[in-house]
């Protein structure tokens, strides 16, 4: 362990123009050296809460002069640098030779805004920001419990990102906490700039296209997840928290499900599953029918398709592939371009795809309609990562449909379900409560049952406290 | 990276539902494929009920196995009951039966697929493609396979409801369901009995996977429900086909169930049978994946059981099953021969295993109880 010295600190802080080393003398004649990084600390608080009281103090030590500040005593150089880089002011008392640190982090950041990725019409509007403490506050406000535990971890050899594991003690299955802790402790990588990086290292199956941790920037979603026996992982400098363990079905649930009337929510939820299915199979089905199974189409529809395809030089597969790739190029471009320009792109894209492609004889009108339905369907799934996954699935199904027709699509579906059945999130099955089968959890699965019927927490999560209602009030 | 263990067990969730779903889906496997020109007279509906009762007797014997402590012990449980040599003999007997079942289902399904969906494609390809996917399914291990049955059950049970419209066809006549009691001695009635009984066979293979089923005391209840659902489905589809075709025309059709799908109409699709046959693949794939795992398990019992399981081992087992199936399809599945030989063979083998395996287990349990007391 290297002992702390001003020279050693100055040497390491060389060529850092925001590093400050100042010396002040107190009224009692105590000589104090202050070392800090100007960009990381709150300068105003330093002047008002530290420098001014100390300079005017007649006490003979820093601790006695600053009775309200949280002062940490430092013992070695590495520890001093850790504090320094996290927004602390290092104070050296020349008379006693002691080194102290006071945390004064710069709280500069975004204010609490509305979520842009998970918008809802009704319900809480606040969302997480990049400030970790603020994010913890937003959850603690909703769950004012002493049982709500927060454990801190540091990941990334370069970024030293703070990760906070949150759970309700006495409710959550302790196995989840143990697994999460062991995964977080064993992470070995240099940079973690977003929670998705942490998720990538915690996932059980990182080759899969399906996310195994739910990313959300909504505190109400996190509070709900904690309340039913899941854990939440907050990562510093990112507004997206991770929720685990999750199942495939959680990716189709929206916070609005619990705000809408249960019958309305029960209608909308199956609609999301259906749209996901449509988004991955609609165009492949068109290719399968027009390539292999013309006989499956009723005569009136067959006339429309034959008329539409009669002058096309391309096979249905190539026709669909070109349209889908073009559509994806336009979607991707509209994401990267400035907002105002992207609106124009939408119009140009619509004209190019809708009219020019048909007029030029690259695509049939029927396919354009189906591509439109398919593209819109992807947006019904609340989770953005699933939307992106569905794109790859769509191409896979397209290839299967072009070679094997309808049985090919079914083969693909069985393969996808088999893959999903093998997935786990925090070692818990990804297809629960269907496989493994927990019939009591079906009240909030394909439909959203009335809240009164959700007396128990999900059985699949095996919570320590499984009742959501006071059992005497039943 | 976690070492692959195809036969590991991590979950101890007690649920009779897996046994229920498995029993029902396996029992429905054949009936859809081979239903049969043998079950064409209305009075044969009674054969279904009679064989349902006989099947219940087999399931009763099977349930006796589930209440003993042996299934929960896995291999050790079998070893305590039969001894090491006994297990090897059982594995040796089971292997050809499993291979026969595997081949028969594969070729039958491929035959339907070729006839109704893809006539231009060789039948062998219809065997190979599903086989590849079933190997993928099996690679997730027995525990995953067992719980996947829920997805399979809910993914295929809806097919049954598509037959409801056949009860409301205007040309239906109640007279097609008469006579319910046979008049005079009927030739080959025993064959239809045997066919129904063999169609209901399959649950005996639950013995091999009982370790992963986490059996509980009420297993008979779940097995009974499954059997009742299967018998109900048999009756339902048989009555639908009798009403739709009439008992005179029915014997002339090879796959009445599948053909009926052709008459279903929707505003978007015609030839709904193509979708039905494809959807039925779900059940079929699951079953062959389960049989591949069982074949691998049985071959390990004959060799070294202490070495860990490997993906290659499973794939090799699957390839062996393919090596039996492809030649059967290529050279020994001739028109006429399939009915005369393979269906008969499967009927006898299926009925024998369904009756003898639970009986054997029951006797072994009784014997063991007597020797230990």
Coordinates of N, CA and C in Angstrom, one line a residue, chain B residues 184-287:
Chain B
X184 N -74.9 -59.6 -35.9 CA -74.2 -60.8 -36.4 C -72.7 -60.7 -36.2
X185 N -72.1 -61.8 -36.3 CA -70.6 -61.8 -36.1 C -69.9 -61.1 -37.2
X186 N -69.1 -60.1 -36.8 CA -68.3 -59.3 -37.8 C -66.9 -59.8 -37.9
X187 N -66.5 -60.0 -39.2 CA -65.1 -60.4 -39.3 C -64.2 -59.3 -39.0
X188 N -63.0 -59.6 -38.4 CA -61.9 -58.7 -38.1 C -62.3 -57.6 -37.1
X189 N -63.3 -57.8 -36.3 CA -63.6 -56.8 -35.3 C -62.5 -56.7 -34.3
X190 N -61.8 -57.8 -34.1 CA -60.7 -57.8 -33.1 C -59.6 -56.8 -33.6
X191 N -59.5 -56.7 -34.9 CA -58.5 -55.8 -35.5 C -58.7 -54.3 -35.1
X192 N -60.0 -54.0 -35.2 CA -60.3 -52.6 -34.9 C -60.1 -52.3 -33.4
X193 N -60.4 -53.4 -32.6 CA -60.2 -53.2 -31.2 C -58.7 -53.0 -30.9
X194 N -57.9 -53.8 -31.6 CA -56.5 -53.8 -31.4 C -55.9 -52.4 -31.9
X195 N -56.5 -52.0 -32.9 CA -56.0 -50.7 -33.5 C -56.3 -49.5 -32.5
X196 N -57.5 -49.5 -31.9 CA -57.8 -48.5 -31.0 C -56.9 -48.6 -29.7
X197 N -56.7 -49.8 -29.3 CA -55.9 -50.0 -28.1 C -54.5 -49.6 -28.4
X198 N -54.0 -49.9 -29.5 CA -52.6 -49.5 -29.9 C -52.5 -48.0 -30.1
X199 N -53.6 -47.4 -30.6 CA -53.6 -45.9 -30.7 C -53.5 -45.3 -29.3
X200 N -54.2 -45.9 -28.4 CA -54.2 -45.4 -27.0 C -52.9 -45.6 -26.3
X201 N -52.0 -46.5 -26.9 CA -50.8 -46.8 -26.2 C -49.8 -45.6 -26.3
X202 N -48.8 -45.7 -25.5 CA -47.8 -44.6 -25.5 C -47.5 -44.1 -24.1
X203 N -48.6 -44.1 -23.2 CA -48.3 -43.6 -21.8 C -47.3 -44.5 -21.1
X204 N -47.2 -45.8 -21.6 CA -46.2 -46.7 -20.9 C -44.8 -46.1 -20.9
X205 N -44.5 -45.3 -21.9 CA -43.2 -44.7 -22.0 C -43.0 -43.6 -20.9
X206 N -44.0 -43.2 -20.2 CA -43.9 -42.3 -19.1 C -43.0 -42.9 -18.0
X207 N -43.0 -44.3 -18.0 CA -42.2 -45.0 -17.0 C -40.7 -44.5 -17.1
X208 N -40.3 -44.4 -18.4 CA -38.9 -44.0 -18.6 C -38.6 -42.6 -18.2
X209 N -39.6 -41.7 -18.3 CA -39.3 -40.3 -17.9 C -39.9 -39.9 -16.6
X210 N -40.3 -40.9 -15.8 CA -41.0 -40.6 -14.6 C -40.2 -39.8 -13.6
X211 N -38.9 -39.9 -13.7 CA -38.0 -39.2 -12.8 C -38.2 -37.7 -13.0
X212 N -38.4 -37.2 -14.2 CA -38.6 -35.8 -14.5 C -40.0 -35.3 -14.3
X213 N -40.9 -36.2 -14.1 CA -42.3 -35.8 -14.0 C -42.6 -35.4 -12.5
X214 N -41.7 -35.6 -11.6 CA -41.9 -35.4 -10.2 C -43.3 -35.9 -9.8
X215 N -43.5 -37.2 -9.9 CA -44.8 -37.8 -9.6 C -45.3 -37.5 -8.2
X216 N -46.6 -37.4 -8.2 CA -47.2 -37.1 -6.9 C -48.3 -38.2 -6.6
X217 N -49.0 -38.1 -5.5 CA -49.9 -39.2 -5.1 C -51.1 -39.3 -6.0
X218 N -51.5 -38.1 -6.5 CA -52.8 -38.1 -7.2 C -52.6 -38.3 -8.7
X219 N -51.6 -39.1 -9.1 CA -51.2 -39.2 -10.5 C -52.4 -39.9 -11.3
X220 N -53.1 -40.9 -10.6 CA -54.1 -41.6 -11.3 C -55.2 -40.6 -11.8
X221 N -55.5 -39.6 -11.0 CA -56.5 -38.6 -11.4 C -56.1 -37.9 -12.7
X222 N -54.8 -37.5 -12.8 CA -54.4 -36.8 -14.0 C -54.4 -37.8 -15.2
X223 N -53.9 -39.0 -15.0 CA -53.9 -40.0 -16.1 C -55.3 -40.3 -16.5
X224 N -56.2 -40.4 -15.6 CA -57.6 -40.7 -15.9 C -58.2 -39.6 -16.8
X225 N -58.0 -38.3 -16.3 CA -58.5 -37.2 -17.1 C -57.9 -37.2 -18.5
X226 N -56.6 -37.5 -18.6 CA -56.0 -37.5 -20.0 C -56.6 -38.6 -20.8
X227 N -56.8 -39.8 -20.3 CA -57.4 -40.9 -21.0 C -58.9 -40.5 -21.4
X228 N -59.6 -39.9 -20.5 CA -61.0 -39.5 -20.8 C -61.0 -38.5 -22.0
X229 N -60.1 -37.6 -21.9 CA -60.1 -36.6 -23.0 C -59.8 -37.2 -24.3
X230 N -58.8 -38.2 -24.3 CA -58.4 -38.9 -25.5 C -59.6 -39.7 -26.1
X231 N -60.2 -40.4 -25.2 CA -61.4 -41.2 -25.7 C -62.5 -40.3 -26.2
X232 N -62.7 -39.1 -25.5 CA -63.7 -38.1 -26.0 C -63.3 -37.6 -27.4
X233 N -62.0 -37.4 -27.6 CA -61.6 -36.9 -28.9 C -61.8 -37.9 -30.0
X234 N -61.4 -39.2 -29.6 CA -61.6 -40.3 -30.6 C -63.1 -40.4 -31.0
X235 N -63.9 -40.4 -30.0 CA -65.4 -40.5 -30.3 C -65.9 -39.3 -31.1
X236 N -65.4 -38.1 -30.7 CA -65.9 -36.9 -31.4 C -65.5 -37.0 -32.9
X237 N -64.2 -37.3 -33.1 CA -63.8 -37.3 -34.5 C -64.4 -38.4 -35.3
X238 N -64.5 -39.6 -34.6 CA -65.1 -40.7 -35.3 C -66.6 -40.4 -35.7
X239 N -67.3 -39.8 -34.7 CA -68.7 -39.5 -35.0 C -68.8 -38.5 -36.2
X240 N -67.9 -37.5 -36.1 CA -67.9 -36.4 -37.1 C -67.6 -37.1 -38.5
X241 N -66.7 -38.0 -38.5 CA -66.4 -38.6 -39.9 C -67.5 -39.5 -40.3
X242 N -68.1 -40.2 -39.4 CA -69.3 -41.1 -39.7 C -70.4 -40.2 -40.3
X243 N -70.7 -39.1 -39.6 CA -71.8 -38.2 -40.0 C -71.5 -37.6 -41.4
X244 N -70.2 -37.2 -41.5 CA -69.8 -36.5 -42.8 C -69.8 -37.4 -44.0
X245 N -69.1 -38.5 -43.8 CA -69.0 -39.4 -45.0 C -70.0 -40.5 -45.1
X246 N -70.5 -40.9 -43.9 CA -71.5 -42.0 -43.9 C -70.7 -43.3 -43.9
X247 N -71.2 -44.4 -43.3 CA -70.4 -45.6 -43.1 C -70.2 -46.4 -44.4
X248 N -70.9 -46.0 -45.4 CA -70.7 -46.8 -46.7 C -69.5 -46.2 -47.4
X249 N -69.3 -44.8 -47.4 CA -68.3 -44.2 -48.1 C -67.0 -44.2 -47.3
X250 N -67.1 -44.1 -46.0 CA -65.9 -44.0 -45.1 C -64.8 -45.0 -45.4
X251 N -65.1 -46.3 -45.6 CA -64.0 -47.3 -45.8 C -63.2 -47.0 -47.1
X252 N -63.7 -46.2 -48.0 CA -63.0 -46.0 -49.2 C -61.9 -44.9 -49.1
X253 N -61.9 -44.2 -47.9 CA -60.9 -43.1 -47.8 C -59.8 -43.6 -46.9
X254 N -58.6 -43.2 -47.3 CA -57.5 -43.7 -46.5 C -57.2 -42.8 -45.2
X255 N -57.3 -41.5 -45.4 CA -57.1 -40.6 -44.2 C -58.3 -39.7 -44.0
X256 N -59.4 -40.3 -43.5 CA -60.6 -39.5 -43.3 C -60.4 -38.2 -42.6
X257 N -59.7 -38.2 -41.5 CA -59.5 -37.0 -40.7 C -58.9 -35.9 -41.5
X258 N -57.8 -36.3 -42.2 CA -57.1 -35.2 -42.9 C -58.0 -34.7 -44.1
X259 N -58.6 -35.7 -44.7 CA -59.5 -35.3 -45.9 C -60.6 -34.3 -45.4
X260 N -61.1 -34.6 -44.2 CA -62.2 -33.7 -43.7 C -61.7 -32.2 -43.7
X261 N -60.4 -32.1 -43.4 CA -59.8 -30.7 -43.3 C -60.0 -29.9 -44.6
X262 N -60.1 -30.7 -45.7 CA -60.2 -30.1 -47.0 C -61.5 -29.4 -47.2
X263 N -62.5 -29.8 -46.4 CA -63.8 -29.3 -46.6 C -64.1 -28.1 -45.7
X264 N -63.1 -27.8 -44.8 CA -63.3 -26.6 -44.0 C -63.0 -25.4 -44.8
X265 N -63.8 -24.4 -44.6 CA -63.7 -23.2 -45.4 C -63.6 -21.9 -44.5
X266 N -62.7 -21.0 -44.9 CA -62.7 -19.7 -44.2 C -62.6 -18.6 -45.3
X267 N -62.9 -17.4 -44.9 CA -62.9 -16.3 -45.9 C -61.5 -16.1 -46.5
X268 N -60.5 -16.4 -45.7 CA -59.1 -16.1 -46.1 C -58.4 -17.3 -46.8
X269 N -58.6 -18.5 -46.2 CA -57.9 -19.7 -46.7 C -58.9 -20.8 -47.1
X270 N -58.4 -21.5 -48.2 CA -59.1 -22.7 -48.5 C -58.0 -23.8 -48.2
X271 N -58.4 -25.0 -48.4 CA -57.4 -26.1 -48.1 C -56.8 -25.9 -46.7
X272 N -57.7 -25.8 -45.8 CA -57.3 -25.6 -44.4 C -56.5 -26.9 -43.9
X273 N -56.7 -28.0 -44.6 CA -56.0 -29.2 -44.2 C -54.4 -29.0 -44.2
X274 N -54.0 -28.1 -45.1 CA -52.5 -27.9 -45.2 C -52.0 -27.3 -43.9
X275 N -52.9 -26.3 -43.4 CA -52.5 -25.7 -42.1 C -52.6 -26.7 -41.0
X276 N -53.7 -27.5 -41.0 CA -53.9 -28.6 -40.0 C -52.7 -29.6 -39.9
X277 N -52.3 -30.0 -41.1 CA -51.3 -31.0 -41.1 C -50.0 -30.4 -40.6
X278 N -49.7 -29.2 -41.1 CA -48.5 -28.5 -40.6 C -48.5 -28.2 -39.1
X279 N -49.7 -27.8 -38.6 CA -49.8 -27.6 -37.1 C -49.6 -28.9 -36.4
X280 N -50.1 -29.9 -37.0 CA -50.0 -31.2 -36.3 C -48.5 -31.7 -36.1
X281 N -47.7 -31.0 -36.9 CA -46.2 -31.3 -36.9 C -45.7 -31.0 -35.5
X282 N -46.3 -30.1 -34.8 CA -45.9 -29.7 -33.4 C -45.9 -31.0 -32.5
X283 N -47.0 -31.7 -32.6 CA -47.1 -32.9 -31.8 C -46.2 -33.9 -32.2
X284 N -46.1 -34.1 -33.5 CA -45.2 -35.1 -34.1 C -43.8 -34.8 -33.8
X285 N -43.3 -33.6 -34.0 CA -41.9 -33.3 -33.7 C -41.6 -33.5 -32.2
X286 N -42.5 -33.1 -31.4 CA -42.3 -33.3 -30.0 C -42.1 -34.8 -29.6
X287 N -42.9 -35.6 -30.2 CA -42.9 -37.0 -29.9 C -41.6 -37.7 -30.4

